[in-house]
Tab-separated table of C-alpha atoms in Angstrom:
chain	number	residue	atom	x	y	z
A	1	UNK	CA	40.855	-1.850	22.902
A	2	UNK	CA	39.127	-1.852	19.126
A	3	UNK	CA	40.660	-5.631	19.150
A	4	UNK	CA	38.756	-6.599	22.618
A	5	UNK	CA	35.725	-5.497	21.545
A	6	UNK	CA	35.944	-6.796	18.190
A	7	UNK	CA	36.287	-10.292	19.766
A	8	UNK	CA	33.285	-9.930	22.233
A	9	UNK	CA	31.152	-8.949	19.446
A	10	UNK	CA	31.937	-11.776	17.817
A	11	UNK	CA	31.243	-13.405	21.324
A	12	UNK	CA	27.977	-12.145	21.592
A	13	UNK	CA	27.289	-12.746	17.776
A	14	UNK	CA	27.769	-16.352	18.384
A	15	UNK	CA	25.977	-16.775	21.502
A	16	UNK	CA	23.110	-15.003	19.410
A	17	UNK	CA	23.149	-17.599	16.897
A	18	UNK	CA	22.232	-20.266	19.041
A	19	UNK	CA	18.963	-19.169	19.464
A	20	UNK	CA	18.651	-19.517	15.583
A	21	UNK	CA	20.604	-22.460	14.876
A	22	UNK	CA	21.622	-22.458	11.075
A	23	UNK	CA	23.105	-19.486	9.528
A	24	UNK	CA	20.656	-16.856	7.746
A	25	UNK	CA	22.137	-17.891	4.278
A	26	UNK	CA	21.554	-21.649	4.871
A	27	UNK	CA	17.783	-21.046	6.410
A	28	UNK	CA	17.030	-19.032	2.651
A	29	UNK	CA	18.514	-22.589	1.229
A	30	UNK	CA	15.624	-24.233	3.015
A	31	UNK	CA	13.280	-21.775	2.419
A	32	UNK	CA	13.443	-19.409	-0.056
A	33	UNK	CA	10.099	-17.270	0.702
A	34	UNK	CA	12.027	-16.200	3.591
A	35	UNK	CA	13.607	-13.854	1.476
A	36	UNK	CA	9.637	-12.165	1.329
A	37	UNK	CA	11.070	-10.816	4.572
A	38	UNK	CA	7.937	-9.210	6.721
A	39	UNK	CA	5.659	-10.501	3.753
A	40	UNK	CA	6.972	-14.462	4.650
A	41	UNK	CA	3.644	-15.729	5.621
A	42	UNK	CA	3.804	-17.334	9.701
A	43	UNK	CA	5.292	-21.038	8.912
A	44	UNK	CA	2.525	-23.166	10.776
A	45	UNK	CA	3.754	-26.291	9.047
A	46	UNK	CA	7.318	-26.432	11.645
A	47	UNK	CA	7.342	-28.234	15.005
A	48	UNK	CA	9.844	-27.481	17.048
A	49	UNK	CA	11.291	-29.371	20.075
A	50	UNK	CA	11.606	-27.607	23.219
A	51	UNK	CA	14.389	-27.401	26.120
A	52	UNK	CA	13.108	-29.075	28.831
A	53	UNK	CA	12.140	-27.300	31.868
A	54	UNK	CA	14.751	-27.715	34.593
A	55	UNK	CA	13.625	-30.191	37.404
A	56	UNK	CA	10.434	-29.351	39.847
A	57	UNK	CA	9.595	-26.568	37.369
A	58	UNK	CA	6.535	-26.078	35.635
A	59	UNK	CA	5.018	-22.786	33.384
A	60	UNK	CA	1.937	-20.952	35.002
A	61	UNK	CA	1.878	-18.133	33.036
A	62	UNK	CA	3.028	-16.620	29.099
A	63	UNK	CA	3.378	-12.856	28.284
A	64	UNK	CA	2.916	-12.568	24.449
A	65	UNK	CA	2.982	-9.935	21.665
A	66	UNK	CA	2.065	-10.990	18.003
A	67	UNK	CA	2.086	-9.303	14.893
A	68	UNK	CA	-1.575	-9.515	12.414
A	69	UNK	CA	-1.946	-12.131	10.454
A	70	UNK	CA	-1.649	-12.501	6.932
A	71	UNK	CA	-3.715	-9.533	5.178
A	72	UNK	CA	-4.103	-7.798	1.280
A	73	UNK	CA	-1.966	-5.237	1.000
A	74	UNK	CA	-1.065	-2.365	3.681
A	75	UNK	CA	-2.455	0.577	1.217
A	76	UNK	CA	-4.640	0.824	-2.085
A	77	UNK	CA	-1.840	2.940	-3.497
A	78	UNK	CA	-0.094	-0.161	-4.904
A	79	UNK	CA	-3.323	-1.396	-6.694
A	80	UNK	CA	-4.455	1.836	-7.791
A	81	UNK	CA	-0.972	2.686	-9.339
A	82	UNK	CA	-0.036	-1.118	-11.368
A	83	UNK	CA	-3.954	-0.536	-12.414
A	84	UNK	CA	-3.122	3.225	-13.867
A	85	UNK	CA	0.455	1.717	-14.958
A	86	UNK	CA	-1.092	-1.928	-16.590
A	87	UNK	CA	-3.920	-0.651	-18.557
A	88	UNK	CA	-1.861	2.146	-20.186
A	89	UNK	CA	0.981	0.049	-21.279
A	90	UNK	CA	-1.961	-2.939	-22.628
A	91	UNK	CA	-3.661	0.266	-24.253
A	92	UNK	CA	-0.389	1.193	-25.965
A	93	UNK	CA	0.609	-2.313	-26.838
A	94	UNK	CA	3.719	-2.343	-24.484
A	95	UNK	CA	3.109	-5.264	-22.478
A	96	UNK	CA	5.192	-8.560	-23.703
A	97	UNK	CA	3.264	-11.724	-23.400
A	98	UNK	CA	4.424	-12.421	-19.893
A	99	UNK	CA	2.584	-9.190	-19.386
A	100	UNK	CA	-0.606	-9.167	-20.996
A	101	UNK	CA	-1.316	-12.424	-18.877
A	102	UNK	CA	-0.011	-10.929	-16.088
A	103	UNK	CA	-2.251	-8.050	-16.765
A	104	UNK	CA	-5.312	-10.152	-17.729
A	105	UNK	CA	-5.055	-11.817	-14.214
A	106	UNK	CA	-4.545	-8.640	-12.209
A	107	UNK	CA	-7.568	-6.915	-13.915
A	108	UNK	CA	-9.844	-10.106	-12.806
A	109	UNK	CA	-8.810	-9.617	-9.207
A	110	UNK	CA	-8.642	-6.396	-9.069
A	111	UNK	CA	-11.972	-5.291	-7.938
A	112	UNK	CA	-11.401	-8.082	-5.051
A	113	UNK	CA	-7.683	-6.506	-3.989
A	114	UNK	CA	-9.248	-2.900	-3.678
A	115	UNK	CA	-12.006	-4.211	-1.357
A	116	UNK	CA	-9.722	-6.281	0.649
A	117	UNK	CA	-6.985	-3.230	0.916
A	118	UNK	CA	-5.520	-3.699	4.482
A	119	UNK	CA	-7.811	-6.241	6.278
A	120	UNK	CA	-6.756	-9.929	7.452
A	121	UNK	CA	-7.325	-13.055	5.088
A	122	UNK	CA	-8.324	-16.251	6.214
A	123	UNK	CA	-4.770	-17.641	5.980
A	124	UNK	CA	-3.686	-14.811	8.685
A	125	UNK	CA	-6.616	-16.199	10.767
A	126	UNK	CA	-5.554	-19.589	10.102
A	127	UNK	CA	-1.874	-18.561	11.581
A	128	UNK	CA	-3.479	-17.649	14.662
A	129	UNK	CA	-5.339	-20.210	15.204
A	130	UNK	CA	-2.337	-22.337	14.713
A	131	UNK	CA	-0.205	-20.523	17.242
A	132	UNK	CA	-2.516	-20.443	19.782
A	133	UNK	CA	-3.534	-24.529	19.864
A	134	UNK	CA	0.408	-24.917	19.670
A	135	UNK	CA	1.268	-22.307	22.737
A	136	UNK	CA	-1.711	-25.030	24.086
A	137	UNK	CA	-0.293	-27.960	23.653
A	138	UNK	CA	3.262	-27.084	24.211
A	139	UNK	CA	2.266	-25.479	27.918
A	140	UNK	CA	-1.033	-27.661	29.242
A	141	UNK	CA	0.406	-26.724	32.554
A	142	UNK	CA	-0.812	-23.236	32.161
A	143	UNK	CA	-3.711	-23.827	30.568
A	144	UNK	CA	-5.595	-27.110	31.688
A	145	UNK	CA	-7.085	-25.502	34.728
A	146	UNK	CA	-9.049	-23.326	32.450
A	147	UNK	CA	-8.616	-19.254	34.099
A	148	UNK	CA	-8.428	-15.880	33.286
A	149	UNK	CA	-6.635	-14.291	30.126
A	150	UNK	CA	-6.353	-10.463	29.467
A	151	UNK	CA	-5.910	-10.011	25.542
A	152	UNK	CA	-5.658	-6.608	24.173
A	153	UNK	CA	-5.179	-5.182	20.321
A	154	UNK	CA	-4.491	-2.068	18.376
A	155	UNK	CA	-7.573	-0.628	16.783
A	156	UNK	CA	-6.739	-1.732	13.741
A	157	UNK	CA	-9.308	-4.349	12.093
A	158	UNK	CA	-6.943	-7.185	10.903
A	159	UNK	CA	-5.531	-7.072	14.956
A	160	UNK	CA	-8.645	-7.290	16.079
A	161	UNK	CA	-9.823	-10.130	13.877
A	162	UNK	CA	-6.468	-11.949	15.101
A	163	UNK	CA	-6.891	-11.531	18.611
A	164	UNK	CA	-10.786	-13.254	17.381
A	165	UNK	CA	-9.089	-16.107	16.085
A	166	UNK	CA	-6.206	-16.958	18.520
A	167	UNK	CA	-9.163	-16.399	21.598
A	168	UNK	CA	-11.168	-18.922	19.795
A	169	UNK	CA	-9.013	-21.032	19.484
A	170	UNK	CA	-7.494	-20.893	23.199
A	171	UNK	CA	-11.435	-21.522	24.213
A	172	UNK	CA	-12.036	-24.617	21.960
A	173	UNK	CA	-8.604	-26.145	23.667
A	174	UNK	CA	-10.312	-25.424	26.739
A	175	UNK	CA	-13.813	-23.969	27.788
A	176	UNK	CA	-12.534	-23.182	31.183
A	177	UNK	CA	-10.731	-20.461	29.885
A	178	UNK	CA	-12.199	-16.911	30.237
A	179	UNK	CA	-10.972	-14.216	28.201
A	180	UNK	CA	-11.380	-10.559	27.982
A	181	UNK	CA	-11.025	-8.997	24.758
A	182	UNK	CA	-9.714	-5.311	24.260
A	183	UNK	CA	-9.613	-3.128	21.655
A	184	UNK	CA	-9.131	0.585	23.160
A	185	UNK	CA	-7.571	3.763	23.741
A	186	UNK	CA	-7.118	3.367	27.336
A	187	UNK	CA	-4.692	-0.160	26.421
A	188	UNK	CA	-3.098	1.487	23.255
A	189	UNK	CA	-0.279	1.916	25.330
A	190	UNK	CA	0.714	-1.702	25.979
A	191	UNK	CA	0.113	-2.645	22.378
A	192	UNK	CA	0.983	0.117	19.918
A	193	UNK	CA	2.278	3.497	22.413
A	194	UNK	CA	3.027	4.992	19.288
A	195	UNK	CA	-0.462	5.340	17.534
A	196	UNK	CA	-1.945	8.867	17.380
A	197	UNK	CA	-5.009	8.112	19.357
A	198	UNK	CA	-2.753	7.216	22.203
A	199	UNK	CA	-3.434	9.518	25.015
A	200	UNK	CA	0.051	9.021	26.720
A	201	UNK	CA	1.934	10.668	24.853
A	202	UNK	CA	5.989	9.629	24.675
A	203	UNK	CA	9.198	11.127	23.560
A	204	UNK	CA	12.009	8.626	23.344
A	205	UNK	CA	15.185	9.539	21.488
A	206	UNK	CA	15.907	7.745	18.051
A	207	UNK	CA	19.643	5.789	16.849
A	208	UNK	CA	20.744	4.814	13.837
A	209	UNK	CA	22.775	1.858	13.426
A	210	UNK	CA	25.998	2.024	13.380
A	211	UNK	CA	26.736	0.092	9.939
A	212	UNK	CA	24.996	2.902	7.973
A	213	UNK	CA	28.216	5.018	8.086
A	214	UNK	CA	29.366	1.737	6.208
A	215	UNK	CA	26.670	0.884	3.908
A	216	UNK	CA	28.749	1.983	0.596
A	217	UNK	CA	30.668	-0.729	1.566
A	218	UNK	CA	28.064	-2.986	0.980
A	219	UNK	CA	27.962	-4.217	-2.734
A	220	UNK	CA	24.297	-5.502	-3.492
A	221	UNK	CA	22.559	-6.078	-6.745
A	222	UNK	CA	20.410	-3.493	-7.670
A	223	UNK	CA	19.335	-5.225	-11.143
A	224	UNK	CA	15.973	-7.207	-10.484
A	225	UNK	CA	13.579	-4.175	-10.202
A	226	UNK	CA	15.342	-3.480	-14.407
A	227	UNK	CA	14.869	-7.070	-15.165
A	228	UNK	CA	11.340	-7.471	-13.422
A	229	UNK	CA	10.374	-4.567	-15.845
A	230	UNK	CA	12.110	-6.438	-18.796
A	231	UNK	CA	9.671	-9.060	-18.386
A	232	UNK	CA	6.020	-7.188	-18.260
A	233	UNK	CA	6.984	-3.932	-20.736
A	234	UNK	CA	8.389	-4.357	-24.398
A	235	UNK	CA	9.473	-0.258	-24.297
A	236	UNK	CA	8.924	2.026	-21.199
A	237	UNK	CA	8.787	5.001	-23.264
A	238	UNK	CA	5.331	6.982	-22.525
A	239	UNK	CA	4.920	5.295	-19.025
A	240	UNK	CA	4.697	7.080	-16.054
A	241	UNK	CA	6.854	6.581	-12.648
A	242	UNK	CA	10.557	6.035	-12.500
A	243	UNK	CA	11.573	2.259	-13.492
A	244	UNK	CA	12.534	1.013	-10.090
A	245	UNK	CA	10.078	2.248	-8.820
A	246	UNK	CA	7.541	0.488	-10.887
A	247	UNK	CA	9.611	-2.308	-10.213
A	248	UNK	CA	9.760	-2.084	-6.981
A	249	UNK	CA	5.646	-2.172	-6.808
A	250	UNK	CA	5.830	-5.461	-8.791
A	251	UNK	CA	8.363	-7.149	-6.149
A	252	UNK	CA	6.018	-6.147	-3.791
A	253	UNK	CA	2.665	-7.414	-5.227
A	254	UNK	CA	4.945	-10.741	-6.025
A	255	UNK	CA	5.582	-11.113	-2.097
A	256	UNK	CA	2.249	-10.055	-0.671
A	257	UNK	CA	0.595	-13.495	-3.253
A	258	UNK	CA	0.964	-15.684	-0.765
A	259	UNK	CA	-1.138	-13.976	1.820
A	260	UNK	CA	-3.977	-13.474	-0.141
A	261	UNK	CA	-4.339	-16.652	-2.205
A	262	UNK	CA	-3.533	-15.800	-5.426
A	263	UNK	CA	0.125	-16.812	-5.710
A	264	UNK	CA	0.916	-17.734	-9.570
A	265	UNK	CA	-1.020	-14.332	-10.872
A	266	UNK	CA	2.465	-13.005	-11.819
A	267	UNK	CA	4.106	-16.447	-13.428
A	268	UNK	CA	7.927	-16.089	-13.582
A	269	UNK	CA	7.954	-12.200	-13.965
A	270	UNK	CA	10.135	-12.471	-10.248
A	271	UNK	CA	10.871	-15.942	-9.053
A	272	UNK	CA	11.948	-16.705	-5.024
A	273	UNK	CA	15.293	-17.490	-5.672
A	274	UNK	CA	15.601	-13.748	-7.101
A	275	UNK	CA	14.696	-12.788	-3.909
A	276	UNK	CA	17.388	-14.530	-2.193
A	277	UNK	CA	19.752	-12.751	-4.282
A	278	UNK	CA	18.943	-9.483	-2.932
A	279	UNK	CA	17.621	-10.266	0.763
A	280	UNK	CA	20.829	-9.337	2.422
A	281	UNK	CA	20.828	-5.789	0.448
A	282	UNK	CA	16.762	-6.087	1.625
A	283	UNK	CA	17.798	-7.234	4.734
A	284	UNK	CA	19.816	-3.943	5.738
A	285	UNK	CA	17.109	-1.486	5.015
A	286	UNK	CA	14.776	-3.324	7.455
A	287	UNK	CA	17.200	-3.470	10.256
A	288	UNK	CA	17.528	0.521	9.832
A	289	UNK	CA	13.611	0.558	10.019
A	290	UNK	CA	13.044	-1.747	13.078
A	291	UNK	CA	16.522	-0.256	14.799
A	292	UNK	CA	16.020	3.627	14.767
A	293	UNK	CA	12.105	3.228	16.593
A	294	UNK	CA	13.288	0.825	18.997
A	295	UNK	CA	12.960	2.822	22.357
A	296	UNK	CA	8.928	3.751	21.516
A	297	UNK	CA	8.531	0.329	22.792
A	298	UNK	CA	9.464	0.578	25.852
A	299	UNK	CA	6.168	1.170	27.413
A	300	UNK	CA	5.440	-2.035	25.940
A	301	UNK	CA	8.186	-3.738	27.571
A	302	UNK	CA	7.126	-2.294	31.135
A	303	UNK	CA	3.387	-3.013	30.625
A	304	UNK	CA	5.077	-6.851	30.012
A	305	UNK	CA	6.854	-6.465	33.513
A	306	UNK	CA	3.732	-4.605	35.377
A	307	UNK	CA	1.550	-7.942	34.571
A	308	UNK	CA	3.984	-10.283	34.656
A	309	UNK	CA	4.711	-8.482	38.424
A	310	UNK	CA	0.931	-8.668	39.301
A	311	UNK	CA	0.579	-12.455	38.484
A	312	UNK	CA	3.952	-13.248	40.799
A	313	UNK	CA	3.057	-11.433	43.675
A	314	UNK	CA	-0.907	-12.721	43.849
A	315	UNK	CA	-2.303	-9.164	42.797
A	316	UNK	CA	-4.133	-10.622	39.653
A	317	UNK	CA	-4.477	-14.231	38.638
A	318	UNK	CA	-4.322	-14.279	35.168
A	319	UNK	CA	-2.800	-17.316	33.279
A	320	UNK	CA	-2.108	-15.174	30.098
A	321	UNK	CA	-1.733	-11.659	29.108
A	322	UNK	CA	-2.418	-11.837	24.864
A	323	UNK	CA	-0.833	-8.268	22.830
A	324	UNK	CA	-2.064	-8.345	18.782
A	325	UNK	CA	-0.592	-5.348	17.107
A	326	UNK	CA	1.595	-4.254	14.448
A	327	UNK	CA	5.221	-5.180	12.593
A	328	UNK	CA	6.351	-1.530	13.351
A	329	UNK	CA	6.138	-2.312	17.116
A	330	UNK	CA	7.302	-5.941	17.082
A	331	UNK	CA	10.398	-5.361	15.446
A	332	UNK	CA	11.493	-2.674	17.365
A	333	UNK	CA	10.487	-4.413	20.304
A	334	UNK	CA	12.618	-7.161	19.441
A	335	UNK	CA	15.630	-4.701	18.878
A	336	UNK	CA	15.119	-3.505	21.993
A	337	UNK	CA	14.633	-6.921	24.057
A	338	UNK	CA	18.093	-7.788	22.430
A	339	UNK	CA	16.534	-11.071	20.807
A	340	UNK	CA	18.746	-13.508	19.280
A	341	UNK	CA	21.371	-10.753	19.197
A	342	UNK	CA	19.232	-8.076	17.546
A	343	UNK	CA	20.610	-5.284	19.676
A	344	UNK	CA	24.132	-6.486	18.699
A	345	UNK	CA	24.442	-3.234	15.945
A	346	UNK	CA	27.144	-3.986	14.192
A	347	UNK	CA	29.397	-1.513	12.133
A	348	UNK	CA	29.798	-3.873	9.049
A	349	UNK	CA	26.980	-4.554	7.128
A	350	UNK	CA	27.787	-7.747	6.269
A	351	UNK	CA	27.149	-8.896	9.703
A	352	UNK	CA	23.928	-7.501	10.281
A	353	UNK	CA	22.352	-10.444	8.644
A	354	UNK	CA	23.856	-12.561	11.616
A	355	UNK	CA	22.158	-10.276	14.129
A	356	UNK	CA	18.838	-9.887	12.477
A	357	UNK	CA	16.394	-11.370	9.613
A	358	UNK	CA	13.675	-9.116	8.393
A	359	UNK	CA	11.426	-12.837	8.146
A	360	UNK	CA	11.013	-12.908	12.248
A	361	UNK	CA	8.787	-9.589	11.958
A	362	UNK	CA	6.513	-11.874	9.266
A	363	UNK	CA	2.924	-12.124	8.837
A	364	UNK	CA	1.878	-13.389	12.747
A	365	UNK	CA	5.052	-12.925	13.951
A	366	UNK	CA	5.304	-13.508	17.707
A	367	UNK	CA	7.213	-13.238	21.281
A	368	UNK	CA	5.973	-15.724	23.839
A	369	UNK	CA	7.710	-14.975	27.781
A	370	UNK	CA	6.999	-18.440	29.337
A	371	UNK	CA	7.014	-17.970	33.105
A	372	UNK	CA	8.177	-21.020	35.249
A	373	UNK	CA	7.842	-21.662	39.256
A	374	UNK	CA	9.554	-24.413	41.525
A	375	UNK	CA	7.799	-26.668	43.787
A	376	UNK	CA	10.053	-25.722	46.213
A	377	UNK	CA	8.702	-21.668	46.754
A	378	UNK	CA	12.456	-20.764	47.805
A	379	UNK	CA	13.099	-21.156	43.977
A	380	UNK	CA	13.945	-18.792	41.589
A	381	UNK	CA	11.236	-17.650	38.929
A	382	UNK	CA	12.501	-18.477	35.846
A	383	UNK	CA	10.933	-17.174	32.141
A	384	UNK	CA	11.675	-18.211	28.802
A	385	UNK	CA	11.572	-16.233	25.609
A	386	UNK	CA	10.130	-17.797	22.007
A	387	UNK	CA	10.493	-15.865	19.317
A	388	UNK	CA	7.981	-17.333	16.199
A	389	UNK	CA	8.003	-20.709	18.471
A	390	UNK	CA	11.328	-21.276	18.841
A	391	UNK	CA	13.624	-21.017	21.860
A	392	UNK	CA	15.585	-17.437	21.645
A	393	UNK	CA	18.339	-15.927	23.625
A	394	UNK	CA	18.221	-12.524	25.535
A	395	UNK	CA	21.040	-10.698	27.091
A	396	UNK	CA	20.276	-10.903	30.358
A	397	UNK	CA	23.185	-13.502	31.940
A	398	UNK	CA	22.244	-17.040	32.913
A	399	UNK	CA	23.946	-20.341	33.114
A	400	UNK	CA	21.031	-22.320	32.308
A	401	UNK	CA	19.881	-21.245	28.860
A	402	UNK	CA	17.122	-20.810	27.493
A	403	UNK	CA	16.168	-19.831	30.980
A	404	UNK	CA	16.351	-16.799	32.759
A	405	UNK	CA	15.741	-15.803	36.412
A	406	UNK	CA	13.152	-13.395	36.468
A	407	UNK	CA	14.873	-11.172	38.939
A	408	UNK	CA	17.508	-11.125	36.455
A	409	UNK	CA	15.319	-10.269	33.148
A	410	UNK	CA	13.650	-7.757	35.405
A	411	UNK	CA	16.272	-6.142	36.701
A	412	UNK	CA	18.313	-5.743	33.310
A	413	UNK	CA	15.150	-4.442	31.669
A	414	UNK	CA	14.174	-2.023	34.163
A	415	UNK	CA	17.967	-0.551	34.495
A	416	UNK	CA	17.745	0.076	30.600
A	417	UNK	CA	13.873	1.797	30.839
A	418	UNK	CA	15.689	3.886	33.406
A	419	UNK	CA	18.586	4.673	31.164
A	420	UNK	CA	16.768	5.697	28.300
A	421	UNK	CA	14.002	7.679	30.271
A	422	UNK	CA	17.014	9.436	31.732
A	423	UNK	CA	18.763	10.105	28.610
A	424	UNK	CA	14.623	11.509	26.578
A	425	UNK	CA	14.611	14.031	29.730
A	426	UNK	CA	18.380	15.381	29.545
């Protein structure tokens, strides 16, 4: 029995892969800043080509959920505490070169980081604006007839200035287009059902994965917060904080550059290819984080299948529904949708990386459902999932990949809700 299902994991592991195409390993080849994991900033730069739609079948409609764009940092804590930590250590002469230009740089942006704490930059409007002219141009079908789009956001700022920026956009593609914007307690629950001001409240149990009874098996390098520290300190000796810690923060700073236009501040003190090194190690610790939440999406997933439901039977005429929220939702979502194999949950780590990459939950991040219909009305409704633009797999069975019947998608979706709703009550 352990042999069976040892071969239909590797099955399904695969089949998950084809939504994905080169191996995790060989995509960091190509692009290191992948390793940045949820800090990779949304690639805007990479066309892809896309299955075409099977014959008398054209998209009318596109369910979506997308992640902020590109913003400072989450919290002021990491300014505030490499600002404590900096001008100690250039007050006790402790910094090496390397680090008194670091800290030179730092201390002339660091009035600007503290007043940007949390809040989208113009590259994260930029990546919306990019993803919405491209879900555009790659389905004029749905759009050229101009209609009516629902778009709804957390209550978080940097959503709401993304939702601002893709809506634009969608409206200079086409004036036709009429879109309500939402930012609001009473749509919280389609967009982030976990947020505090939420008034439906939800329990849904929580899982581990299963390769954390194996992670000592795992044999990462732990070395690069020890030799990021190397590089800025001479001596920690007086400084406060634990050293990997402090490292840690650096790594951090290092990824978040990017976003915020001020990549080069830190020189060589951690270089991308360091990065690489230690994404798989990286890459298990985010997998726990976006696995364990995974069923506090579900009201997500059914508000998906309640509007997608309205549209098909007549009820409401949308073109597009539009979700702008957080990481901490889309990853679990994604989990839970089974995405490219994300659901897979694996006992060894090594194969989690072939199941799930922390850089599909980046900066923008984004699931696009593309709904089809025949000519002929007898037809089948088919959908089609894109995960960050490209064509993805789901676990719902089909013989015509990357399409799904809807009844199919539907029905596998709903019998898991059920499942799980069961399983919260008992």
């Amino acid at each position: 029995m352990k042999k069976i299902l040892s071969i239909l994991f590797l099955v399904l592991m695969s089949l998950s892969m084809w939504g994905q195409g080169k191996s995790a390993m060989d995509q960091l080849k190509d692009d290191p800043r992948k390793a940045y994991g949820n800090d990779y900033p949304y690639p805007t730069h990479v066309k892809t080509v896309l299955t075409k739609a099977p014959k008398g079948y054209k998209p009318f409609y596109i369910s979506h959920y997308a992640r902020h764009g590109s913003r400072y940092y989450w919290t002021e804590q990491l300014y505030k505490d490499l600002d404590t930590l900096l001008t100690l250590a250039h007050e006790k002469h402790l910094l090496t070169t390397q680090g008194e230009m670091f800290y030179n740089k730092f201390m002339a942006a660091k009035d600007e980081l503290m007043t940007g704490v949390s809040e989208l930059t113009q590259l994260g409007w930029e990546q919306h604006q990019s993803i919405a002219r491209n879900m555009y141009n790659n389905f004029p079908e749905v759009f050229k007839k101009g209609g009516n789009v629902l778009a709804i956001s957390s209550l978080s700022g940097r959503c709401v200035i993304s939702m601002s920026a893709f809506c634009q956009e969608l409206v200079q593609c086409n004036p036709k287009i009429e879109i309500r914007e939402q930012s609001s307690r009473f749509t919280l629950d389609g967009v982030v059902p976990t947020d505090n001001q939420n008034p439906i409240k939800h329990k849904f149990p929580r899982v581990k994965p299963r390769f954390e009874k194996n992670r000592d098996q795992f044999q990462g390098d732990r070395s690069l917060s020890e030799k990021v520290m190397s590089r800025v300190f001479t001596s920690t000796e007086g400084l406060p904080r634990k050293v990997r810690r402090v490292g840690g923060d650096l790594i951090n700073l290092y990824t978040s550059l990017p976003s915020i236009n001020h990549e080069g501040m830190m020189g060589d003190i951690v270089t991308d290819e360091e990065l690489v090194s230690r994404w798989e190690e990286s890459n298990l610790g985010s997998y726990s984080w976006v696995f364990q939440p995974q069923y506090d999406m579900i009201p997500i997933l059914e508000d998906i299948i309640k509007k997608a439901d309205a549209v098909i039977s007549g009820k409401t005429k949308r073109i597009s529904d539009l979700r702008f929220g957080h990481d901490t939702c889309l990853g679990p979502l994604t989990v839970l949708m089974g995405i490219n194999g994300a659901d897979l949950d694996p006992e060894n780590p090594y194969d989690v990386k072939n199941c799930y990459q922390n850089w599909e939950t980046c900066k923008a991040a984004n699931i696009q459902l593309i709904f089809y219909r025949s000519k002929d009305k007898s037809k089948d409704i088919l959908v089609k999932c894109l995960l960050n633009g490209e064509e993805a797999t789901l676990p719902v069975p089909t013989d015509n990949a990357p399409y799904y019947k809807w009844s199919d998608f539907r029905n596998y979706y709903l019998e898991k809700v059920r499942n799980k709703k069961q399983e919260a009550r008992d």
